[in-house]
Coordinates of C-alpha atoms in Angstrom, one line a residue:
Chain A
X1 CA 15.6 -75.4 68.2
X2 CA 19.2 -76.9 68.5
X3 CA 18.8 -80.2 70.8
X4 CA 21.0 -83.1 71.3
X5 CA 20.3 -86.3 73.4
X6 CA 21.4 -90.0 74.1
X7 CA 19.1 -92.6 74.8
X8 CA 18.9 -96.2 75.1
X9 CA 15.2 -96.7 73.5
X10 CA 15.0 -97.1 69.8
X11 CA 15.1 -93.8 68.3
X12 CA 11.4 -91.8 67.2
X13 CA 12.7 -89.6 63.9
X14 CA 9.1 -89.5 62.6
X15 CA 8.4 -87.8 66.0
X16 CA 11.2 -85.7 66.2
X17 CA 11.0 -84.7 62.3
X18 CA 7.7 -82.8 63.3
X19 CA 9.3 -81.0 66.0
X20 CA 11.7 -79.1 63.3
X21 CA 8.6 -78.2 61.1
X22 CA 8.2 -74.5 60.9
X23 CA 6.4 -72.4 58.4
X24 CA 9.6 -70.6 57.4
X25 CA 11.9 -73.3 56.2
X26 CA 11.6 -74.5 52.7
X27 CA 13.6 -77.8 53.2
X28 CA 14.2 -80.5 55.0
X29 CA 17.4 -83.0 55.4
X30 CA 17.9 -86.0 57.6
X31 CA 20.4 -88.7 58.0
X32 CA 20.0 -92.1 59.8
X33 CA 23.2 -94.4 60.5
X34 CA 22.2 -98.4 60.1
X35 CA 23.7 -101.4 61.5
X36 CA 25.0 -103.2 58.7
X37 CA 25.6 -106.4 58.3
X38 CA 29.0 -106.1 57.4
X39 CA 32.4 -103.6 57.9
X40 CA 35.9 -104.1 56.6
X41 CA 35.6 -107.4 55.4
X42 CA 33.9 -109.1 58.4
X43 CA 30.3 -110.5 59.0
X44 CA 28.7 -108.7 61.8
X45 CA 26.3 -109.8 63.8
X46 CA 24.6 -106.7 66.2
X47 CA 26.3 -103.9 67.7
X48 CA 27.0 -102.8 70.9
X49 CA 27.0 -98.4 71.7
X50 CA 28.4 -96.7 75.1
X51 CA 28.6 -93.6 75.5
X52 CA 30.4 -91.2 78.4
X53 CA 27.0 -89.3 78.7
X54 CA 28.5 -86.3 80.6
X55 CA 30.8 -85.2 78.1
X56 CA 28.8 -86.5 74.8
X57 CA 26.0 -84.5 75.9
X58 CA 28.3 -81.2 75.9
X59 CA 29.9 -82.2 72.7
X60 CA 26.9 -82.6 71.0
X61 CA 25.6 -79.7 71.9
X62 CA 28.7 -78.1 71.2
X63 CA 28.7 -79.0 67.5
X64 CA 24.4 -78.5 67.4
X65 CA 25.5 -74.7 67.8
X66 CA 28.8 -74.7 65.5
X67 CA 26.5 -75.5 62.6
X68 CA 23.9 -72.7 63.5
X69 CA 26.6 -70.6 63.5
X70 CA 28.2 -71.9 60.2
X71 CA 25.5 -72.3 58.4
X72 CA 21.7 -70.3 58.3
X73 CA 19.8 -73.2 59.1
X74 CA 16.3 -73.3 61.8
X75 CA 16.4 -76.0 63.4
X76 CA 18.9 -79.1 64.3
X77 CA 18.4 -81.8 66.0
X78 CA 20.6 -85.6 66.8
X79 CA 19.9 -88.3 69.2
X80 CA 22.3 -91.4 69.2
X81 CA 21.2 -94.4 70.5
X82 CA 23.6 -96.2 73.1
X83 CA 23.3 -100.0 73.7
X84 CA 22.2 -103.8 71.9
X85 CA 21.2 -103.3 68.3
X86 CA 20.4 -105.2 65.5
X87 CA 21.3 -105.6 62.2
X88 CA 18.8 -102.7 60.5
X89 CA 18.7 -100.9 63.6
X90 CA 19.5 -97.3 64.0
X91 CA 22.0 -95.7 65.2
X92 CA 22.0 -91.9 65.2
X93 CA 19.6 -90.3 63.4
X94 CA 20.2 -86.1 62.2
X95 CA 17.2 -84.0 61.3
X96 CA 17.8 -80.2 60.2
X97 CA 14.9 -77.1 58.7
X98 CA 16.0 -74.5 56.9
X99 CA 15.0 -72.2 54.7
X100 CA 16.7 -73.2 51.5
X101 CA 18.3 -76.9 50.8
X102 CA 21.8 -76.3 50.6
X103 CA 22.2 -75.0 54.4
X104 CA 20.1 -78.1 55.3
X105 CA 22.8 -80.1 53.4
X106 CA 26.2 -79.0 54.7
X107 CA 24.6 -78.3 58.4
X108 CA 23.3 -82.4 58.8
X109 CA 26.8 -83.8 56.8
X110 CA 28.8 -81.2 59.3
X111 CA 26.8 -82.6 62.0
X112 CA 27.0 -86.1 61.4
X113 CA 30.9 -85.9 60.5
X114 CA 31.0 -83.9 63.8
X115 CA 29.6 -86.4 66.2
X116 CA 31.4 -89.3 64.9
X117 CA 35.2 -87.7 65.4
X118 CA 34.2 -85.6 68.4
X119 CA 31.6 -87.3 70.7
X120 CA 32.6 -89.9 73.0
X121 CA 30.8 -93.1 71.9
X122 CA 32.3 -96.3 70.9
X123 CA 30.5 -99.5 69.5
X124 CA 31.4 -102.8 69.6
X125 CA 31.0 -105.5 66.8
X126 CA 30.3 -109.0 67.1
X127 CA 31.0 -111.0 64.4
X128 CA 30.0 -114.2 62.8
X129 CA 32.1 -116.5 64.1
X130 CA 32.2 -115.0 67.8
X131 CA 34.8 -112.8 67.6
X132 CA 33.9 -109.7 69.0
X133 CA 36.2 -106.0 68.7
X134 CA 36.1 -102.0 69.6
X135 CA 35.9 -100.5 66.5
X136 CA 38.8 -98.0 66.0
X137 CA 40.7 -100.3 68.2
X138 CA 42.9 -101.5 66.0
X139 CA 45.5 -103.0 68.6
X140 CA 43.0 -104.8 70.8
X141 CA 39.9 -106.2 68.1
X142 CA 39.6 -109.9 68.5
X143 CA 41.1 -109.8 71.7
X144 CA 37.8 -109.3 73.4
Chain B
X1 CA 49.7 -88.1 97.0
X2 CA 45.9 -87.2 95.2
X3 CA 43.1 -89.8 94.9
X4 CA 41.1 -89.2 91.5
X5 CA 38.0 -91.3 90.7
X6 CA 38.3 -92.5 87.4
X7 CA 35.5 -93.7 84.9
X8 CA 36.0 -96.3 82.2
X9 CA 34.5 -97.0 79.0
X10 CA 34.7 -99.6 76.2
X11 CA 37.6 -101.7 75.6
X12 CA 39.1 -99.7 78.8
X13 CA 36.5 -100.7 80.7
X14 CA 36.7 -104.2 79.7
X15 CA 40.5 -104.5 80.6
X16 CA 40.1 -103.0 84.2
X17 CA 37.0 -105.5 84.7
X18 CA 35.4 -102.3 86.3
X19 CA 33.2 -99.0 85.6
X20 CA 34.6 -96.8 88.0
X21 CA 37.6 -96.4 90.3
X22 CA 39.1 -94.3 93.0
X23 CA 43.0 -94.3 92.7
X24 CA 45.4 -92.8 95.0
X25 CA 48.7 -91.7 93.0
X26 CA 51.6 -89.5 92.4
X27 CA 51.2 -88.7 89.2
X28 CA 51.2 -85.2 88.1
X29 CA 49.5 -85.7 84.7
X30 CA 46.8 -87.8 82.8
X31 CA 49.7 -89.1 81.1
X32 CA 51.9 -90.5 83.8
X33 CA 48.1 -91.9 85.4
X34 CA 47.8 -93.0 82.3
X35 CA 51.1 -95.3 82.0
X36 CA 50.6 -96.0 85.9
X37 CA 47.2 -97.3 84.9
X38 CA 47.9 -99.8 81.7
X39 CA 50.4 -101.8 83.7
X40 CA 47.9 -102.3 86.1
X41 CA 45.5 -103.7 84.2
X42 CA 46.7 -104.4 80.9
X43 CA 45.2 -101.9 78.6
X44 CA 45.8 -102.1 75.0
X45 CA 48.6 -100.0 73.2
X46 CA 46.6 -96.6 71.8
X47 CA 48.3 -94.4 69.8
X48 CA 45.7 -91.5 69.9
X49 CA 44.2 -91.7 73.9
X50 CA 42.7 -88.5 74.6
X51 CA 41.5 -87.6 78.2
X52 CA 38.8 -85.5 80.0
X53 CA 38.9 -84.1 83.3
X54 CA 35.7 -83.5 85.7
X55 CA 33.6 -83.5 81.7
X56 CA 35.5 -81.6 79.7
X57 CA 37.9 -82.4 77.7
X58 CA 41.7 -81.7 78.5
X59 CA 45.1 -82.1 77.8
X60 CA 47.3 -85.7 78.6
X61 CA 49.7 -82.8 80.3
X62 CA 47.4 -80.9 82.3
X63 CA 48.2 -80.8 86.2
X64 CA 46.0 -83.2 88.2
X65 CA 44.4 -82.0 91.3
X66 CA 43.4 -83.7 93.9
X67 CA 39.6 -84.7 94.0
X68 CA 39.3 -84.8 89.9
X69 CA 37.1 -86.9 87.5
X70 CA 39.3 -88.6 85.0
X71 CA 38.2 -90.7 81.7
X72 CA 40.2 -92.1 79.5
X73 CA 38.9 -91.8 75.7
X74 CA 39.9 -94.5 73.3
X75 CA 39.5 -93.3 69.9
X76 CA 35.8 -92.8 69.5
X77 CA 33.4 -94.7 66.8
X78 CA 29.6 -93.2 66.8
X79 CA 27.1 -94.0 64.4
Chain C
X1 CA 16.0 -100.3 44.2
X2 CA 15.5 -96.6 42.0
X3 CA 12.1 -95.3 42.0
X4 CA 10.5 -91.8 40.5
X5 CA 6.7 -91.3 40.9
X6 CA 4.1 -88.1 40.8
X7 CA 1.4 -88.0 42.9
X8 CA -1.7 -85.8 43.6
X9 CA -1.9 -87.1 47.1
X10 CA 0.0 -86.3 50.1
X11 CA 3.6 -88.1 50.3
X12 CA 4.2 -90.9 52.4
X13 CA 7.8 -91.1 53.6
X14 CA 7.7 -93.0 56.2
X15 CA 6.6 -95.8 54.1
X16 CA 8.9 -95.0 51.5
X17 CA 11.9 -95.1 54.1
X18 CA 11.1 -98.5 54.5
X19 CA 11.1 -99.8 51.2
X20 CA 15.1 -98.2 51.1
X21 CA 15.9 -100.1 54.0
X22 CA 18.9 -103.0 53.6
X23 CA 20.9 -105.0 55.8
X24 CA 23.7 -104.1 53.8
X25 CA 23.4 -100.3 54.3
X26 CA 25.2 -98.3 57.0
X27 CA 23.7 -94.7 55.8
X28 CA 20.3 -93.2 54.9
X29 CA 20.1 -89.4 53.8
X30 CA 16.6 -88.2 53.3
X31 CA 15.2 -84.4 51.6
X32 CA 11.9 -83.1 51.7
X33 CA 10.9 -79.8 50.3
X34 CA 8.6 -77.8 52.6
X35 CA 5.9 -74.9 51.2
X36 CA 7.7 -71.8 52.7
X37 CA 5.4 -69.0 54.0
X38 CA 7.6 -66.6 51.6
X39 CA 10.0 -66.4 48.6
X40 CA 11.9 -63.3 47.2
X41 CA 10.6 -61.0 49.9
X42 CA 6.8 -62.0 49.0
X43 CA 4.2 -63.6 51.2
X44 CA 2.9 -67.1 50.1
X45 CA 0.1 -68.0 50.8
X46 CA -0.3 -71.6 48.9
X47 CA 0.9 -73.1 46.1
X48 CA -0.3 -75.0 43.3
X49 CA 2.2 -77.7 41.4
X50 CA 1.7 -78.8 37.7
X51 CA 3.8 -81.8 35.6
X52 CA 4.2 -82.9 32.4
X53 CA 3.7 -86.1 33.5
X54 CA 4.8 -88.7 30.8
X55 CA 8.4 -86.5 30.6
X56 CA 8.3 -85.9 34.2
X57 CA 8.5 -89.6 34.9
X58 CA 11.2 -90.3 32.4
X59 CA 13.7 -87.6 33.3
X60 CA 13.2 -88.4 37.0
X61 CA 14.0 -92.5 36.2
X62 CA 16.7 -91.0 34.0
X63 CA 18.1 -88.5 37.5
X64 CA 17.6 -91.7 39.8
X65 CA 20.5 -93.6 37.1
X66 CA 22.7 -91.2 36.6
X67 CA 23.0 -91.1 40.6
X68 CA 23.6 -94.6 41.1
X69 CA 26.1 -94.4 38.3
X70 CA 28.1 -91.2 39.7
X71 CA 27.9 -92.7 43.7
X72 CA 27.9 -96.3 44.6
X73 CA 24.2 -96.2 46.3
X74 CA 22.2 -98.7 46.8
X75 CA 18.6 -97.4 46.7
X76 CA 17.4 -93.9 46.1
X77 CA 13.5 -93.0 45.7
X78 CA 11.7 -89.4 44.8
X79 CA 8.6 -88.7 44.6
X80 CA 7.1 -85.4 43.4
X81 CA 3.7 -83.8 44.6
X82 CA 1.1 -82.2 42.1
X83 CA -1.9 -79.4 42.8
X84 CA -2.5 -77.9 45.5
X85 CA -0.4 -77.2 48.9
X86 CA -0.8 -75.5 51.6
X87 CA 2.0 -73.8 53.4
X88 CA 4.4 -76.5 55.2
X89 CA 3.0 -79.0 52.6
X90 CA 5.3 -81.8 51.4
X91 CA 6.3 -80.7 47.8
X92 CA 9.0 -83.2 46.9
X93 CA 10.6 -86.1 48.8
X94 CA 14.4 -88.0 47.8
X95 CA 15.2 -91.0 49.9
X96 CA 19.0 -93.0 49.5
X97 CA 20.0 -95.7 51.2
X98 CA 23.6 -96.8 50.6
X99 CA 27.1 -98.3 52.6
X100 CA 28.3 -95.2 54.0
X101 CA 26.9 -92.0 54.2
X102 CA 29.4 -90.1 51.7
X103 CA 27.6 -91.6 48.9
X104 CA 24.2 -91.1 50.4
X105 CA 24.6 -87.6 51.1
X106 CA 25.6 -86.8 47.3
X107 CA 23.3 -89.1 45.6
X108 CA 20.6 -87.4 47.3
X109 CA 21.9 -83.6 46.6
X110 CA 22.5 -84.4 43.0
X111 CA 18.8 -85.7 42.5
X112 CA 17.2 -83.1 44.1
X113 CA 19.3 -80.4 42.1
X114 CA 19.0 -82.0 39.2
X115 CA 15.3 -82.8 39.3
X116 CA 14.5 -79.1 40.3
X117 CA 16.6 -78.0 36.9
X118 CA 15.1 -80.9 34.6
X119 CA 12.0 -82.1 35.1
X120 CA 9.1 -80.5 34.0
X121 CA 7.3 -79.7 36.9
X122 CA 5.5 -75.9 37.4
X123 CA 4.5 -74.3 40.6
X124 CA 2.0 -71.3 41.5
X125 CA 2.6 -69.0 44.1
X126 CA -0.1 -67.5 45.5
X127 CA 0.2 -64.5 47.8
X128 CA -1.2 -62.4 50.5
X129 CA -3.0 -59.9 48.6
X130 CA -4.7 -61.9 46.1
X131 CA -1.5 -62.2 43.3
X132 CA 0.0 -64.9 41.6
X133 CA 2.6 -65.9 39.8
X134 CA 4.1 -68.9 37.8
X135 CA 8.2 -69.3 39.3
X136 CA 10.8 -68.6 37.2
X137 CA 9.0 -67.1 34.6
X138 CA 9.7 -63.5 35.6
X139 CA 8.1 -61.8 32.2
X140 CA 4.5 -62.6 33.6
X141 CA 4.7 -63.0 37.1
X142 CA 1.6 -60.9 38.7
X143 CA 0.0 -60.6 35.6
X144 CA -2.3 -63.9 36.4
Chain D
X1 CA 0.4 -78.2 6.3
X2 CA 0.5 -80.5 8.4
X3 CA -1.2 -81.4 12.2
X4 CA 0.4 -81.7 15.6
X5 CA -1.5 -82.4 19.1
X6 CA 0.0 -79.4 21.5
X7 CA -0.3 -79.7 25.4
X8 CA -0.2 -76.9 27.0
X9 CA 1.6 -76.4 30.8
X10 CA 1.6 -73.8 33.3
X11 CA 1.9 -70.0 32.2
X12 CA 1.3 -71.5 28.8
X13 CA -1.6 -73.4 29.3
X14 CA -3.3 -70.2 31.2
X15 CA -2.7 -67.5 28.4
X16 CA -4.1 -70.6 25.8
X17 CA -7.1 -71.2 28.0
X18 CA -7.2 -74.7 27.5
X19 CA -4.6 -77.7 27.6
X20 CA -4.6 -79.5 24.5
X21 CA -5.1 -78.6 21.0
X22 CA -4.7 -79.2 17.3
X23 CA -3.1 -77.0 15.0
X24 CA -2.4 -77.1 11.3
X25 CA 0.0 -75.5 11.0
X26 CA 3.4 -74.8 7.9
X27 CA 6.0 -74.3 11.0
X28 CA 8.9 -76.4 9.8
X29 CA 10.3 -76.2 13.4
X30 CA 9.5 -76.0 17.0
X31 CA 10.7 -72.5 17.1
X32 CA 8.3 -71.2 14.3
X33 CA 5.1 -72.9 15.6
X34 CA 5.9 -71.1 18.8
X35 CA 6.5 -68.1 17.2
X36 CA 3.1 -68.4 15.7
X37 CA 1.0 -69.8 19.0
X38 CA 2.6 -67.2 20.8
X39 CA 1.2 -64.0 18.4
X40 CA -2.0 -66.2 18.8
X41 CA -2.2 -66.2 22.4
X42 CA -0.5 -63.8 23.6
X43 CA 2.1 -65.8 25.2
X44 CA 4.8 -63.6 27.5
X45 CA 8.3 -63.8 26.3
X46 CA 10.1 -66.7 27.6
X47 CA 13.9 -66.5 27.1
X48 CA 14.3 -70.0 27.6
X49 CA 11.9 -72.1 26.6
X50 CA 12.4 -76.0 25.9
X51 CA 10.5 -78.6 23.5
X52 CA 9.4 -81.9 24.1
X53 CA 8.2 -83.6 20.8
X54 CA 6.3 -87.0 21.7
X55 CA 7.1 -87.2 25.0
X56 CA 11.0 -87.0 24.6
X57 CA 13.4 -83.4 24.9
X58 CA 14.3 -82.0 21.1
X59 CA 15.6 -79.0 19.9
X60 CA 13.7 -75.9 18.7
X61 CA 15.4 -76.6 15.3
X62 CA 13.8 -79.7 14.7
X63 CA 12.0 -81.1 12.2
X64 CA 8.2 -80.8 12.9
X65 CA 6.6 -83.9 11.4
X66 CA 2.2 -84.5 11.0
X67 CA 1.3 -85.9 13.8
X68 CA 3.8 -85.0 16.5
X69 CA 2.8 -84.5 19.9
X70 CA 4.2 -81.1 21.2
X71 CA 5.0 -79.7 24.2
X72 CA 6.5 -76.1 25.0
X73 CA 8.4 -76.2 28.5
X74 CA 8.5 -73.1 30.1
X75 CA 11.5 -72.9 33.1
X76 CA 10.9 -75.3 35.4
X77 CA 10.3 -75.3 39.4
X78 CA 9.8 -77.9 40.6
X79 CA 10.8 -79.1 44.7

């Protein structure tokens, strides 16, 4: 099972964790990005995610199947949540099953490294104080 | 002259005020559409813009045809 | 937070996630170890764990330090099952929540290579067919 | 002669049929006390087997002292 959705509900990994269970794999890695409270310096408040669904949606699956094909893993799986979140909240989450751990390792860190260069999402931080800025937007944070 | 409908997101969308467009031009390529575009409405300086045409990615240079689906992608930031 | 604990009783990490979570972390990496159905071409068909507790608990504690020293995490939990598991049983779970997910993602794959090397824990294959066999202790494997 | 407490694990504590037990014993070392449990009970050869002596990791070369809690680690697999 290689699967790769958006969605704008918080995300279910307990749920989705049971959907990579097979009888066959021997381990089991997963990796959940946080809002924190803080980045580069500045206070931040809650997070903002859009994504261009079209093409994220191809991407994702895109790099779902490069780590099949890199590494002999079972099963992979990533949702990323688009829209308001809190401090705490989660952002992506990555499961993968496997047979043996160190497929399960370099498959999710591939994954996860993956999505955040390749798929077309971008969040937007709002900081104590009530500045607000596109991250990876160097020229144009604060202005907004 | 082509019309292309045009889809924005994050700080693009923000400095056209809008989600979508439909744009008639004469520009050959993302990248002249591009410059055509950020003197309309003001769009940040970005050193790295990338570009995707009807959902796949593409190339600044590519030839735009009449009818296409272009977005703009500022440097992304998942996760 | 660094926490190493055997237990007889099924593993709880969903509850354990929780206590990793922080407002100042952007990145979680969680493994679990899964009872595979087979290992070196054999059939399992359930396993049965043993620890030298008192050591157990001590090398784990030390594992869990030596991680936070190497990587700049800021919580990391395992917990290790004992007796008896059925196939796609939880055997072992290592939760890490830090900043970014660089840190996470190597804390957590040095304590579960280091705890499977160091602490004292045994496990029992048993197979289709009615043999059994202590792992990694090839001179009497099939003899009990 | 003196009197250690040995717990026995896994392979060990199956070939000893039993867990615990005290043994007097003249071994001067880890090594020789295995030496001798293993002729005793038949324990399989284990190229690389460990010692714990009260609860902490020593070296087969170590002085045995009365009294010493003992522990022979076969390899471990844990996960």
């Amino acid at each position: 099972m290689l699967e790769f959705d958006i969605q704008d509900a918080d995300l279910q990994p307990d749920q989705w964790r049971q959907e990579l269970m097979d009888p066959a794999c021997g381990g089991y890695v997963s990796f959940e990005g946080w809002v924190r409270d803080n980045n580069e310096g500045q206070r931040v408040l809650r997070l903002e995610y859009q994504a261009y669904a079209a093409l994220a949606l191809k991407e994702g699956r895109r790099i779902l199947d490069e780590a099949q094909q890199k590494f002999p893993i079972s099963h992979a799986k990533c949702v990323h949540r688009v829209g308001a979140l809190d401090i705490g909240g989660m952002a992506v989450w990555v499961g993968v099953s496997g047979g043996h751990r160190d497929e399960c390792f370099r498959a999710c860190r591939y994954i996860i490294d993956e999505v955040k260069h390749r798929v077309p999402v971008w969040k937007k931080e709002h900081y104590v104080g009530g500045d607000s800025g596109w991250v990876n937007c160097e020229a144009c944070a604060g202005e907004h | 002259m082509k019309t292309v409908h045009i889809e924005y997101f994050a700080v693009l969308r923000e400095c056209a005020g809008r989600d979508t467009e439909a744009v008639s031009t004469a520009a050959e390529t993302p990248r002249q559409l591009y410059a055509e575009l950020a003197a309309r409405h003001h769009f940040p300086a970005l050193q790295s813009i990338k570009v995707a045409l009807n959902d796949e990615f593409s190339d600044m240079s590519a030839a735009l045809k009449d009818g296409d689906t272009v977005v703009f992608i500022p440097p992304v930031a998942g996760g």
